[in-house]
């Protein structure tokens, strides 16, 4: 791989001219129970992982569970001295481990996931971090929508390990009591903490208050948080139908669909119908290349005009555009091997790497987070990268994932994960999947 002059630092995808060693941020979650703190923490870490920024969640509840696996609400009463001692010990252990993780150079962004609901607690965290040269970004989730909170309790809290084996109704009542205990001492972030860097997300970012966010990395995280919503929705992904280039085993190009690809395009509206609710319509995105536009064109009657995005164009294979894998192996044997050795980082001469694609897909991910039901008709490498974001696939694996033609994939984000479903059209297509070390023509 040959980084080009003026290019983004390959080691640090956000870091144009930025010293990785300089950045160490603790994102400190703040808020009453059942306000989506763990949800937000996990999403931030998944997003950063996808951007190759080493990050980790330190969940104080997990530390507390080591000593107190199944507390009742009384444990969280501040007049319960033993409870207070154990909760303090759990917070200390999490912060100590987190700082050690930074010291060992294991990552640059940690998310401290706890309620951190008092000013004293937050000041203590800030001071501990500052002493170790770690910046703090407080992220408070405030929500007064009682029905949403109750829904959160029923959706995720009654199945928490805290309530293993308990009747969900009993668990929900105890959790409501736990929230009441916290409400007695909860202090929202206010002007006393005006010296701190923070963002307050009020009623799921319907209002956002941002204070003292100056650093580039922190502003990326805040921008990401501002795009999040929790309305139920799905993302549909399909590759274009089989193309003339696919038939010939050639990569890149701007070929038309093959007759079988055209048949897939005609069948796509009914395939999509199988995966949506009656009357539901989707927003359709394509790349700017003919094969995706042709594949999506019959969706227009029901779902409206498709939106072409340059950012969804296939990975640029540079001088190898229009060649088969056999051609590439014969003409550029060293490149062929280098790509197999590190497919994620290998950049085609005059073209792109998977890492480059992830950088250019960032606005697509932000738009996907902001929007609701979207169907994306795109290309193999692009689909792999988008899929990797939602399904948390590590970069060693994502470029090698098999994504068949003529298949619709539906991803439905849930509280702590994503559900995947697939619908395969009964229309044969070549396989464009190439395993490591092989230059076999598509079949
Ligand atoms: P606890 O303090 O008990 O650990 P928590 O604040 O971490 O609670 P989560 O476990 O993250 O709460 O709750 C997950 C639920 O919160 C999900 O169902 C998710 O849809 C919802 N949620 C996500 N973001 C928000 C938000 N900003 N406000 C309210 N609810 C949210
Ligand atoms: O439900 C609240 C919770 O997530 C508990 O599981 C955990 O013990 C606590 O928050 C951790 O936060 P803190 O001790 O800072 O309130």
Coordinates of C-alpha atoms and ligand atoms in Angstrom, one line a residue:
X1 CA 0.0 0.0 0.0
X2 CA 1.3 3.4 -0.8
X3 CA -0.2 6.3 1.1
X4 CA -0.3 9.4 -1.1
X5 CA 0.9 12.8 -0.1
X6 CA -1.6 14.9 1.7
X7 CA -3.7 11.9 2.4
X8 CA -5.4 11.1 5.6
X9 CA -3.1 9.4 8.1
X10 CA -3.8 5.8 7.5
X11 CA -3.3 4.8 11.1
X12 CA -5.7 7.3 12.3
X13 CA -8.8 7.8 10.1
X14 CA -9.9 11.1 11.7
X15 CA -6.4 12.4 12.0
X16 CA -5.2 14.7 9.3
X17 CA -1.9 15.8 10.9
X18 CA -3.2 14.7 14.3
X19 CA -0.9 12.9 16.8
X20 CA -2.7 9.8 17.9
X21 CA -0.7 9.9 21.2
X22 CA -2.3 13.3 22.0
X23 CA -5.8 12.0 22.0
X24 CA -7.3 10.3 25.0
X25 CA -10.9 10.9 25.8
X26 CA -13.2 9.5 28.4
X27 CA -16.8 9.9 27.4
X28 CA -18.7 9.9 30.7
X29 CA -22.4 8.9 30.4
X30 CA -24.8 10.8 32.7
X31 CA -28.5 10.3 33.4
X32 CA -31.1 8.4 35.4
X33 CA -31.6 4.7 34.8
X34 CA -33.4 3.6 31.5
X35 CA -32.4 6.8 29.6
X36 CA -30.5 4.9 26.9
X37 CA -27.0 5.4 28.3
X38 CA -25.8 1.9 27.6
X39 CA -27.5 2.0 24.2
X40 CA -25.6 5.2 23.3
X41 CA -22.3 3.9 24.8
X42 CA -22.4 0.8 22.7
X43 CA -23.3 2.7 19.5
X44 CA -20.5 5.2 20.0
X45 CA -18.0 2.3 20.4
X46 CA -19.3 0.4 17.4
X47 CA -19.0 3.5 15.3
X48 CA -15.5 4.3 16.5
X49 CA -14.5 0.6 15.9
X50 CA -15.8 0.8 12.4
X51 CA -13.6 4.0 11.9
X52 CA -10.7 2.0 13.3
X53 CA -10.5 4.1 16.4
X54 CA -9.8 1.8 19.4
X55 CA -12.6 2.3 21.9
X56 CA -14.1 0.4 24.8
X57 CA -17.1 0.7 27.1
X58 CA -16.5 0.4 30.9
X59 CA -19.8 -0.4 32.4
X60 CA -20.0 0.2 36.2
X61 CA -23.0 -2.0 36.5
X62 CA -20.9 -5.0 35.4
X63 CA -18.4 -4.2 38.1
X64 CA -21.1 -3.8 40.7
X65 CA -22.7 -7.1 39.6
X66 CA -19.4 -8.9 40.6
X67 CA -20.3 -8.2 44.3
X68 CA -24.0 -7.6 44.1
X69 CA -25.5 -9.6 41.2
X70 CA -29.2 -9.1 42.0
X71 CA -29.8 -6.0 44.1
X72 CA -33.2 -4.7 45.0
X73 CA -34.1 -1.0 44.7
X74 CA -33.0 -0.4 48.4
X75 CA -29.4 -1.1 47.4
X76 CA -29.5 2.2 45.4
X77 CA -30.9 4.2 48.4
X78 CA -28.2 6.7 49.4
X79 CA -29.0 6.0 53.1
X80 CA -27.9 2.4 52.6
X81 CA -24.3 2.8 53.7
X82 CA -23.2 -0.7 52.5
X83 CA -24.9 -0.1 49.2
X84 CA -23.1 3.3 48.9
X85 CA -19.8 1.7 49.7
X86 CA -20.2 -1.1 47.1
X87 CA -21.4 1.3 44.4
X88 CA -18.4 3.6 45.1
X89 CA -16.1 0.6 44.9
X90 CA -17.5 -0.5 41.6
X91 CA -17.1 3.0 40.2
X92 CA -13.5 3.2 41.5
X93 CA -12.7 -0.2 40.0
X94 CA -14.1 0.8 36.6
X95 CA -12.2 4.1 36.5
X96 CA -9.0 2.4 37.6
X97 CA -9.3 -0.2 34.9
X98 CA -10.1 2.4 32.3
X99 CA -7.1 4.5 33.2
X100 CA -4.9 1.4 33.1
X101 CA -6.3 0.6 29.7
X102 CA -5.3 4.1 28.5
X103 CA -1.8 3.6 30.1
X104 CA -1.3 0.4 28.2
X105 CA -2.0 2.2 25.0
X106 CA -5.0 -0.1 24.3
X107 CA -7.2 2.6 23.0
X108 CA -8.0 6.3 22.8
X109 CA -11.7 6.6 23.6
X110 CA -13.3 5.0 26.6
X111 CA -16.9 5.3 27.5
X112 CA -17.7 5.2 31.2
X113 CA -21.2 3.9 31.4
X114 CA -22.9 4.6 34.7
X115 CA -25.5 7.1 36.0
X116 CA -22.8 9.5 37.2
X117 CA -25.8 11.4 38.5
X118 CA -24.3 13.7 41.0
X119 CA -22.0 16.7 40.6
X120 CA -19.6 15.2 43.2
X121 CA -19.3 12.0 41.2
X122 CA -18.7 13.9 37.9
X123 CA -16.1 16.2 39.5
X124 CA -14.3 13.2 40.9
X125 CA -14.2 11.5 37.5
X126 CA -13.0 14.7 35.8
X127 CA -10.2 15.1 38.3
X128 CA -9.0 11.5 38.1
X129 CA -9.0 11.7 34.3
X130 CA -7.2 15.1 34.2
X131 CA -4.5 13.8 36.5
X132 CA -3.8 11.1 33.8
X133 CA -4.0 13.5 30.9
X134 CA -7.3 12.1 29.8
X135 CA -9.9 14.6 28.5
X136 CA -13.5 14.2 29.6
X137 CA -16.7 14.6 27.5
X138 CA -19.8 14.3 29.6
X139 CA -22.9 13.0 27.7
X140 CA -26.1 13.5 29.6
X141 CA -29.3 11.8 28.4
X142 CA -32.4 13.5 29.8
X143 CA -35.8 12.2 29.1
X144 CA -39.1 13.0 30.8
X145 CA -41.3 10.9 28.4
X146 CA -42.8 8.5 31.0
X147 CA -44.2 6.1 28.4
X148 CA -40.8 5.9 26.6
X149 CA -39.1 5.2 30.0
X150 CA -41.6 2.5 30.8
X151 CA -41.1 1.0 27.4
X152 CA -37.4 1.0 27.9
X153 CA -37.8 -0.8 31.3
X154 CA -40.1 -3.5 29.8
X155 CA -37.8 -3.9 26.7
X156 CA -34.4 -4.1 28.3
X157 CA -34.5 -3.9 32.1
X158 CA -36.8 -6.8 32.9
X159 CA -34.3 -9.1 30.9
X160 CA -31.2 -7.6 32.6
X161 CA -29.0 -10.1 34.6
X162 CA -30.1 -8.0 37.7
X163 CA -33.5 -9.7 37.4
X164 CA -32.6 -13.1 36.1
X165 CA -35.3 -15.6 37.0
X166 CA -37.8 -13.0 38.2
X167 CA -41.3 -12.3 37.0
X168 CA -41.1 -9.3 34.5
X169 CA -43.8 -7.5 36.4
X170 CA -41.9 -7.7 39.7
X171 CA -38.7 -6.7 37.9
X172 CA -40.4 -3.7 36.3
X173 CA -41.8 -2.5 39.6
X174 CA -38.4 -2.9 41.3
X175 CA -36.7 -1.0 38.5
X176 CA -39.2 1.8 38.8
X177 CA -38.4 2.0 42.5
X178 CA -34.7 2.1 41.6
X179 CA -35.3 5.1 39.3
X180 CA -37.2 6.8 42.2
X181 CA -34.1 6.3 44.5
X182 CA -31.9 7.9 41.8
X183 CA -34.3 10.8 41.3
X184 CA -33.9 11.8 44.9
X185 CA -30.2 12.7 44.4
X186 CA -29.9 13.3 40.7
X187 CA -28.4 16.6 39.6
X188 CA -28.6 17.5 36.0
X189 CA -25.5 19.2 34.5
X190 CA -25.9 22.9 35.0
X191 CA -24.0 26.2 35.2
X192 CA -21.9 25.0 38.1
X193 CA -20.2 22.7 35.6
X194 CA -19.8 25.3 32.9
X195 CA -16.1 24.6 32.9
X196 CA -16.7 21.1 31.7
X197 CA -17.0 19.7 28.2
X198 CA -20.5 18.3 27.8
X199 CA -23.4 17.6 25.6
X200 CA -27.0 17.2 26.9
X201 CA -29.3 15.1 24.7
X202 CA -32.8 16.1 25.8
X203 CA -35.7 13.7 24.8
X204 CA -33.5 11.8 22.3
X205 CA -31.8 14.8 20.8
X206 CA -35.0 16.7 20.1
X207 CA -33.0 19.4 21.9
X208 CA -29.2 19.3 22.2
X209 CA -27.1 21.5 24.5
X210 CA -23.4 21.6 23.7
X211 CA -20.8 23.2 26.0
X212 CA -17.0 23.7 25.4
X213 CA -16.6 21.1 22.6
X214 CA -13.5 22.4 20.9
X215 CA -11.5 19.2 20.0
X216 CA -12.0 17.6 16.5
X217 CA -12.5 14.1 17.8
X218 CA -15.0 15.2 20.5
X219 CA -17.0 17.2 17.9
X220 CA -17.2 14.0 15.6
X221 CA -18.6 12.1 18.6
X222 CA -21.1 14.9 19.3
X223 CA -22.1 15.1 15.7
X224 CA -22.7 11.3 15.6
X225 CA -24.8 11.6 18.8
X226 CA -26.9 14.3 17.3
X227 CA -27.9 12.1 14.4
X228 CA -29.2 9.2 16.5
X229 CA -32.9 8.4 16.9
X230 CA -34.7 5.4 18.3
X231 CA -37.8 5.2 16.0
X232 CA -38.4 1.6 14.8
X233 CA -37.0 1.2 11.3
X234 CA -35.0 -1.0 9.0
X235 CA -32.3 -0.8 6.4
X236 CA -32.6 -2.9 3.3
X237 CA -29.4 -3.7 1.3
X238 CA -29.1 -5.3 -2.2
X239 CA -26.3 -5.5 -4.6
X240 CA -27.2 -4.6 -8.2
X241 CA -28.4 -7.4 -10.5
X242 CA -25.9 -9.5 -12.3
X243 CA -23.9 -7.3 -14.8
X244 CA -22.2 -8.0 -18.1
X245 CA -18.9 -7.5 -16.3
X246 CA -19.9 -10.0 -13.6
X247 CA -20.5 -12.6 -16.4
X248 CA -17.0 -11.9 -17.8
X249 CA -15.4 -12.0 -14.3
X250 CA -14.2 -8.4 -14.7
X251 CA -14.1 -5.9 -11.8
X252 CA -15.1 -2.2 -11.8
X253 CA -16.5 -0.6 -14.9
X254 CA -19.9 0.8 -15.6
X255 CA -21.5 -2.2 -17.3
X256 CA -25.2 -2.8 -18.0
X257 CA -27.2 -5.5 -16.4
X258 CA -27.0 -9.0 -17.9
X259 CA -30.4 -10.6 -18.9
X260 CA -30.5 -12.4 -15.5
X261 CA -29.6 -9.1 -13.8
X262 CA -32.5 -7.4 -15.6
X263 CA -34.8 -10.3 -14.4
X264 CA -33.6 -9.6 -10.8
X265 CA -34.4 -5.8 -11.3
X266 CA -38.0 -6.7 -12.5
X267 CA -38.4 -9.1 -9.5
X268 CA -37.0 -6.7 -6.9
X269 CA -40.4 -4.9 -6.2
X270 CA -42.1 -8.1 -5.3
X271 CA -39.0 -9.3 -3.3
X272 CA -39.1 -6.1 -1.3
X273 CA -42.9 -6.5 -0.8
X274 CA -42.2 -9.7 1.0
X275 CA -40.1 -7.8 3.5
X276 CA -42.3 -4.8 4.3
X277 CA -45.6 -4.1 5.9
X278 CA -48.6 -3.6 3.6
X279 CA -48.6 0.1 2.4
X280 CA -45.1 0.7 3.7
X281 CA -42.8 2.6 1.3
X282 CA -39.0 3.0 1.3
X283 CA -36.6 5.6 0.3
X284 CA -34.3 4.1 -2.4
X285 CA -30.6 5.1 -2.7
X286 CA -28.3 3.8 -5.5
X287 CA -24.8 4.6 -6.6
X288 CA -24.3 6.7 -9.7
X289 CA -23.4 3.6 -11.8
X290 CA -25.7 2.2 -14.4
X291 CA -26.0 -1.3 -12.9
X292 CA -27.5 0.0 -9.6
X293 CA -29.8 2.5 -11.2
X294 CA -31.1 -0.1 -13.6
X295 CA -31.6 -2.5 -10.7
X296 CA -33.7 0.0 -8.8
X297 CA -35.7 1.4 -11.7
X298 CA -38.8 -0.7 -11.2
X299 CA -39.2 0.3 -7.6
X300 CA -40.1 3.8 -8.6
X301 CA -43.9 3.2 -9.1
X302 CA -44.3 2.2 -5.4
X303 CA -41.4 3.8 -3.6
X304 CA -40.8 6.9 -5.6
X305 CA -37.7 8.3 -7.3
X306 CA -34.3 6.8 -6.3
X307 CA -31.5 9.0 -5.1
X308 CA -28.1 8.4 -6.6
X309 CA -25.0 8.9 -4.3
X310 CA -21.5 9.1 -5.6
X311 CA -20.4 7.9 -2.2
X312 CA -22.1 4.5 -2.9
X313 CA -20.1 3.9 -6.1
X314 CA -18.0 0.6 -6.1
X315 CA -14.5 0.6 -4.6
X316 CA -12.3 2.2 -7.3
X317 CA -9.9 -0.5 -8.5
X318 CA -7.6 2.1 -10.3
X319 CA -5.4 0.6 -13.0
X320 CA -7.1 -2.8 -12.4
X321 CA -10.5 -1.5 -13.5
X322 CA -11.9 -3.7 -16.3
X323 CA -9.5 -6.6 -15.5
X324 CA -10.3 -10.1 -14.2
X325 CA -8.6 -11.4 -11.1
X326 CA -6.5 -13.7 -13.4
X327 CA -5.4 -10.6 -15.4
X328 CA -4.4 -8.8 -12.2
X329 CA -2.4 -11.8 -10.9
X330 CA -0.6 -12.0 -14.2
X331 CA 0.0 -8.3 -14.6
X332 CA 0.5 -7.1 -11.1
X333 CA 1.6 -10.3 -9.1
X334 CA 3.0 -8.3 -6.1
X335 CA -0.1 -6.2 -5.8
X336 CA -2.3 -9.3 -6.1
X337 CA -0.4 -10.9 -3.1
X338 CA -0.3 -7.6 -1.1
X339 CA -4.1 -7.4 -1.4
X340 CA -4.6 -10.9 -0.2
X341 CA -2.2 -10.3 2.7
X342 CA -4.1 -7.2 3.9
X343 CA -7.2 -6.7 1.9
X344 CA -8.6 -4.0 4.1
X345 CA -5.6 -1.7 3.8
X346 CA -4.5 -2.5 0.3
X347 CA -5.1 0.4 -2.1
X348 CA -5.3 -0.3 -5.8
X349 CA -2.8 1.7 -7.8
X350 CA -4.6 4.9 -8.7
X351 CA -7.7 3.6 -6.8
X352 CA -9.0 2.9 -3.3
X353 CA -8.7 0.5 -0.3
X354 CA -11.5 -0.7 1.9
X355 CA -10.2 1.7 4.5
X356 CA -10.7 4.6 2.0
X357 CA -14.2 3.4 1.3
X358 CA -15.1 3.5 5.0
X359 CA -13.9 7.1 5.1
X360 CA -16.1 8.1 2.2
X361 CA -19.1 6.2 3.6
X362 CA -19.1 8.2 6.8
X363 CA -21.8 10.7 5.5
X364 CA -23.9 7.7 4.3
X365 CA -23.7 6.3 7.8
X366 CA -24.7 9.6 9.4
X367 CA -27.6 9.9 6.9
X368 CA -28.7 6.3 7.7
X369 CA -28.7 7.1 11.4
X370 CA -30.8 10.2 10.8
X371 CA -33.3 8.6 8.5
X372 CA -35.8 5.8 8.8
X373 CA -36.6 3.1 6.2
X374 CA -34.0 3.1 3.4
X375 CA -33.3 0.6 0.7
X376 CA -29.7 0.8 -0.7
X377 CA -28.9 -0.8 -4.0
X378 CA -25.1 -0.8 -4.2
X379 CA -22.0 -2.8 -4.9
X380 CA -20.2 -5.7 -3.2
X381 CA -17.4 -3.8 -1.4
X382 CA -19.7 -0.9 -0.4
X383 CA -22.3 -3.3 1.0
X384 CA -19.7 -5.1 3.0
X385 CA -18.6 -1.9 4.6
X386 CA -22.2 -0.8 5.5
X387 CA -23.0 -4.3 6.7
X388 CA -19.9 -4.3 8.9
X389 CA -21.0 -1.0 10.6
X390 CA -24.4 -2.4 11.5
X391 CA -23.3 -5.9 12.4
X392 CA -20.0 -5.0 14.0
X393 CA -17.8 -7.1 11.7
X394 CA -14.1 -6.6 12.3
X395 CA -12.0 -5.2 9.4
X396 CA -9.9 -8.4 9.0
X397 CA -13.2 -10.2 8.1
X398 CA -15.4 -7.6 6.4
X399 CA -13.6 -7.5 3.0
X400 CA -13.8 -11.3 2.8
X401 CA -17.5 -11.6 3.5
X402 CA -19.6 -13.4 1.0
X403 CA -22.5 -11.2 -0.2
X404 CA -24.4 -13.0 -2.9
X405 CA -26.1 -11.3 -5.9
X406 CA -29.9 -11.4 -6.2
X407 CA -30.5 -11.3 -2.5
X408 CA -32.2 -8.6 -0.3
X409 CA -30.8 -8.2 3.2
X410 CA -32.9 -6.5 5.8
X411 CA -31.2 -5.1 9.0
X412 CA -33.4 -4.0 11.9
X413 CA -31.5 -2.2 14.7
X414 CA -32.7 -3.2 18.2
X415 CA -31.7 -1.9 21.7
X416 CA -28.4 -3.8 21.9
X417 CA -27.9 -5.4 18.4
X418 CA -29.3 -5.7 14.9
X419 CA -31.6 -8.4 13.5
X420 CA -30.8 -9.7 10.0
X421 CA -33.2 -11.3 7.5
X422 CA -32.5 -12.3 3.9
X423 CA -34.7 -12.9 0.9
X424 CA -33.2 -14.6 -2.1
X425 CA -34.7 -14.2 -5.6
X426 CA -35.1 -17.4 -7.6
X427 CA -32.9 -16.1 -10.4
X428 CA -29.5 -17.6 -10.8
X429 CA -26.4 -15.4 -11.0
X430 CA -22.6 -15.9 -11.1
X431 CA -20.8 -15.9 -7.8
X432 CA -18.4 -13.0 -7.7
X433 CA -16.9 -14.2 -4.4
X434 CA -13.1 -14.8 -4.5
X435 CA -11.5 -16.6 -1.6
X436 CA -8.0 -15.7 -0.4
X437 CA -5.3 -17.0 -2.7
X438 CA -7.6 -17.8 -5.6
X439 CA -7.8 -16.0 -9.0
X440 CA -10.5 -18.2 -10.3
X441 CA -12.9 -16.7 -12.7
X442 CA -16.4 -16.1 -11.4
X443 CA -18.8 -19.0 -11.9
Ligands
LIG1 P1 -29.2 2.0 33.3 O1 -28.8 3.2 34.0 O2 -30.1 1.1 34.1 O3 -28.0 1.2 32.9 P2 -29.5 3.1 30.7 O4 -29.7 4.5 30.7 O5 -28.1 2.6 30.3 O6 -30.0 2.4 32.0 P3 -30.3 1.5 28.4 O7 -30.1 0.2 28.9 O8 -29.3 2.0 27.4 O9 -30.5 2.6 29.6 O10 -31.8 1.6 27.8 C1 -32.0 1.1 26.4 C2 -33.2 1.7 25.9 O11 -33.2 3.1 25.8 C3 -33.5 1.2 24.5 O12 -34.7 0.6 24.4 C4 -33.4 2.5 23.6 O13 -34.3 2.5 22.6 C5 -33.7 3.6 24.6 N1 -33.0 4.8 24.3 C6 -31.9 5.0 23.6 N2 -31.5 6.3 23.5 C7 -32.4 7.0 24.4 C8 -32.5 8.3 24.8 N3 -31.7 9.2 24.3 N4 -33.5 8.6 25.6 C9 -34.3 7.7 26.1 N5 -34.3 6.4 25.7 C10 -33.3 6.0 24.9
LIG2 O1 -29.5 0.8 36.6 C1 -28.5 1.6 37.0 C2 -27.1 1.1 36.8 O2 -26.9 0.8 35.4 C3 -26.7 -0.1 37.6 O3 -26.8 -1.3 37.0 C4 -25.3 0.2 38.0 O4 -25.0 -0.4 39.2 C5 -25.3 1.7 38.1 O5 -26.3 2.2 37.1 C6 -24.0 2.3 37.9 O6 -23.9 3.7 38.0 P1 -23.7 4.4 39.4 O7 -23.2 3.5 40.4 O8 -22.8 5.5 38.9 O9 -25.0 5.0 39.7

